[in-house]
Coordinates of C-alpha atoms in Angstrom, one line a residue:
X61 CA -6.5 22.1 2.5
X62 CA -9.3 20.2 4.3
X63 CA -7.1 18.2 6.6
X64 CA -7.8 16.1 9.6
X65 CA -5.5 18.1 11.8
X66 CA -2.2 16.4 12.4
X67 CA -3.3 13.0 11.1
X68 CA -4.3 14.3 7.7
X69 CA -1.1 16.3 7.1
X70 CA 1.0 13.5 8.5
X71 CA -0.8 10.9 6.3
X72 CA -0.2 13.1 3.2
X73 CA 3.5 13.6 4.2
X74 CA 4.1 10.0 5.2
X75 CA 4.1 8.7 1.7
X76 CA 7.2 10.6 0.7
X77 CA 8.9 10.1 4.0
X78 CA 8.2 6.4 4.3
X79 CA 9.7 5.8 0.8
X80 CA 12.9 7.7 1.8
X81 CA 13.1 6.2 5.2
X82 CA 12.9 2.6 4.3
X83 CA 13.5 1.9 0.6
X84 CA 14.5 -1.7 1.2
X85 CA 11.2 -2.4 2.9
X86 CA 9.2 -0.8 0.1
X87 CA 10.7 -2.9 -2.7
X88 CA 9.1 -6.2 -3.8
X89 CA 10.9 -9.1 -5.4
X90 CA 12.2 -9.0 -8.9
X91 CA 10.0 -10.4 -11.7
X92 CA 11.2 -13.6 -13.4
X93 CA 13.8 -13.4 -16.1
X94 CA 12.9 -13.9 -19.7
X95 CA 13.5 -17.4 -21.2
X96 CA 17.0 -18.1 -22.5
X97 CA 17.3 -18.2 -26.3
X98 CA 16.8 -21.5 -27.9
X99 CA 19.7 -23.1 -29.8
X100 CA 20.0 -22.2 -33.4
X101 CA 17.9 -24.5 -35.6
X102 CA 15.3 -25.3 -33.0
X103 CA 11.9 -25.7 -34.6
X104 CA 9.5 -22.9 -33.9
X105 CA 7.0 -25.2 -32.1
X106 CA 9.8 -26.3 -29.8
X107 CA 10.9 -22.7 -29.1
X108 CA 7.3 -21.8 -28.2
X109 CA 7.0 -25.0 -26.0
X110 CA 10.3 -24.2 -24.2
X111 CA 9.2 -20.6 -23.6
X112 CA 5.8 -21.7 -22.3
X113 CA 7.4 -24.2 -19.9
X114 CA 10.0 -21.6 -18.8
X115 CA 7.2 -19.0 -18.2
X116 CA 5.0 -21.5 -16.3
X117 CA 7.8 -22.6 -14.0
X118 CA 9.0 -19.2 -13.3
X119 CA 5.4 -17.9 -12.9
X120 CA 4.7 -20.4 -10.2
X121 CA 8.0 -19.6 -8.4
X122 CA 7.3 -15.8 -8.7
X123 CA 3.8 -16.2 -7.4
X124 CA 5.1 -18.1 -4.4
X125 CA 7.9 -15.6 -3.7
X126 CA 5.4 -12.7 -4.1
X127 CA 3.0 -14.4 -1.6
X128 CA 5.8 -15.0 0.9
X129 CA 7.0 -11.4 0.5
X130 CA 3.5 -10.0 1.0
X131 CA 2.9 -12.2 4.0
X132 CA 6.1 -10.9 5.6
X133 CA 5.3 -7.3 4.8
X134 CA 1.8 -7.6 6.3
X135 CA 3.2 -9.4 9.4
X136 CA 5.7 -6.6 9.9
X137 CA 3.0 -3.9 9.4
X138 CA 0.7 -5.7 11.9
X139 CA 3.5 -5.7 14.5
X140 CA 4.7 -2.1 13.8
X141 CA 1.3 -0.4 13.5
X142 CA 0.1 1.6 16.5
X143 CA -3.4 1.6 15.0
X144 CA -5.4 -0.2 12.3
X145 CA -8.5 1.4 10.9
X146 CA -11.0 0.4 8.2
X147 CA -11.7 3.3 5.9
X148 CA -14.1 3.9 3.0
X149 CA -12.9 5.9 0.0
X150 CA -15.0 9.0 -0.2
X151 CA -13.6 11.0 -3.1
X152 CA -10.5 12.2 -4.9
X153 CA -9.2 15.7 -4.2
X154 CA -5.9 17.5 -4.8
X155 CA -3.3 18.6 -2.3
X156 CA -3.3 22.3 -1.7
X157 CA -2.3 24.8 0.9
X158 CA 0.9 23.0 1.9
X159 CA 3.7 25.2 3.4
X160 CA 6.1 26.9 1.0
X161 CA 8.8 24.3 1.3
X162 CA 6.3 21.6 0.1
X163 CA 4.7 23.8 -2.6
X164 CA 5.9 21.3 -5.3
X165 CA 3.5 18.8 -3.8
X166 CA 0.4 21.0 -4.3
X167 CA -2.0 19.7 -7.0
X168 CA -1.1 16.0 -6.5
X169 CA -3.8 13.3 -6.1
X170 CA -5.3 13.1 -2.6
X171 CA -7.6 10.3 -1.4
X172 CA -10.2 11.4 1.1
X173 CA -11.0 8.5 3.4
X174 CA -13.7 8.1 6.1
X175 CA -12.9 5.9 9.1
X176 CA -15.5 3.1 9.4
X177 CA -14.1 1.1 12.4
X178 CA -10.9 1.2 14.4
X179 CA -9.5 -2.3 14.6
X180 CA -6.6 -1.4 16.9
X181 CA -6.2 1.9 18.7
X182 CA -8.6 4.7 18.3
X183 CA -8.9 8.0 16.6
X184 CA -11.4 10.5 15.2
X185 CA -14.2 9.7 12.9
X186 CA -13.4 12.7 10.7
X187 CA -11.8 12.3 7.2
X188 CA -8.3 11.1 6.7
X189 CA -6.4 12.5 3.7
X190 CA -3.9 10.3 2.0
X191 CA -1.6 11.9 -0.6
X192 CA 1.6 11.2 -2.4
X193 CA 4.2 13.3 -4.2
X194 CA 6.4 10.8 -5.9
X195 CA 7.0 7.1 -6.1
X196 CA 9.9 5.6 -4.3
X197 CA 12.7 4.0 -6.2
X198 CA 10.8 0.7 -6.5
X199 CA 7.6 2.4 -7.8
X200 CA 5.3 1.0 -5.1
X201 CA 3.9 4.0 -3.1
X202 CA 2.8 3.7 0.4
X203 CA -1.0 3.4 0.5
X204 CA -1.2 3.0 -3.3
X205 CA -4.3 0.8 -3.1
X206 CA -6.3 3.5 -1.2
X207 CA -4.7 6.5 -3.1
X208 CA -6.2 5.2 -6.4
X209 CA -9.4 3.8 -4.9
X210 CA -12.9 4.5 -6.1
X211 CA -15.8 5.8 -4.1
X212 CA -17.2 3.2 -1.7
X213 CA -14.0 1.0 -1.8
X214 CA -12.9 -0.2 1.7
X215 CA -9.3 -0.3 2.8
X216 CA -7.3 -1.3 5.9
X217 CA -4.9 1.5 6.9
X218 CA -1.9 0.8 9.1
X219 CA -0.9 3.9 11.2
X220 CA 2.2 4.4 13.2
X221 CA 1.8 5.1 16.9
X222 CA 2.4 8.4 18.7
X223 CA 0.9 11.8 18.8
X224 CA 1.3 12.4 15.1
X225 CA 0.6 9.1 13.4
X226 CA 1.6 8.5 9.8
X227 CA 0.3 6.0 7.3
X228 CA 2.5 3.0 7.1
X229 CA 0.4 1.3 4.4
X230 CA -3.2 1.0 3.1
X231 CA -4.3 -2.3 1.5
X232 CA -7.5 -3.3 -0.3
X233 CA -9.2 -5.9 1.8
X234 CA -8.8 -8.6 -0.9
X235 CA -5.0 -8.3 -0.6
X236 CA -4.9 -9.1 3.1
X237 CA -3.5 -12.6 3.6
X238 CA -1.8 -12.4 7.1
X239 CA -3.6 -14.5 9.6
X240 CA -3.5 -12.2 12.6
X241 CA -4.8 -9.3 10.5
X242 CA -7.6 -11.4 9.1
X243 CA -8.5 -12.5 12.6
X244 CA -8.6 -8.8 13.7
X245 CA -10.8 -7.9 10.8
X246 CA -13.2 -10.7 11.5
X247 CA -13.5 -10.2 15.2
X248 CA -16.6 -8.4 16.3
X249 CA -15.9 -4.9 17.8
X250 CA -15.6 -5.0 21.6

């Protein structure tokens, strides 16, 4: 496996570990419920109008709750991350050469990412590999935006601190809404 030393292996492993370590933080809000059934004998046009009104009201509420949840997640990630790095998606590869106890993870999708600029902290300019073995209970994998990116796409990767950093999350830049993160991204390098 072409791995960026400890960072590459740690990034590939962090997906599964992050999901198991903090399932409550990985889960987003529940989608809105379906509309209640209309009373018997309600004209079809009224049933449709009631369903449309129900969906519109709950859609707005869901969008607001989703934005609030995303904002809190990004604020938490900004606070917890030891490093932030902008990366460019280079290519898709497959995991291989993992130790025997992780053999079941070989052959899984692997995103090969190239650091463009370190926003916080520092690290090598060599490739970072991001992989995943399975989705957590909620279905949202850590770094899913970057894992399924396309060549040339740019992502912000949140890394834990320490000697062996792991990927906390990786977002497409168009999904970043947290003010401090946006400020960090738009500040010229020092």
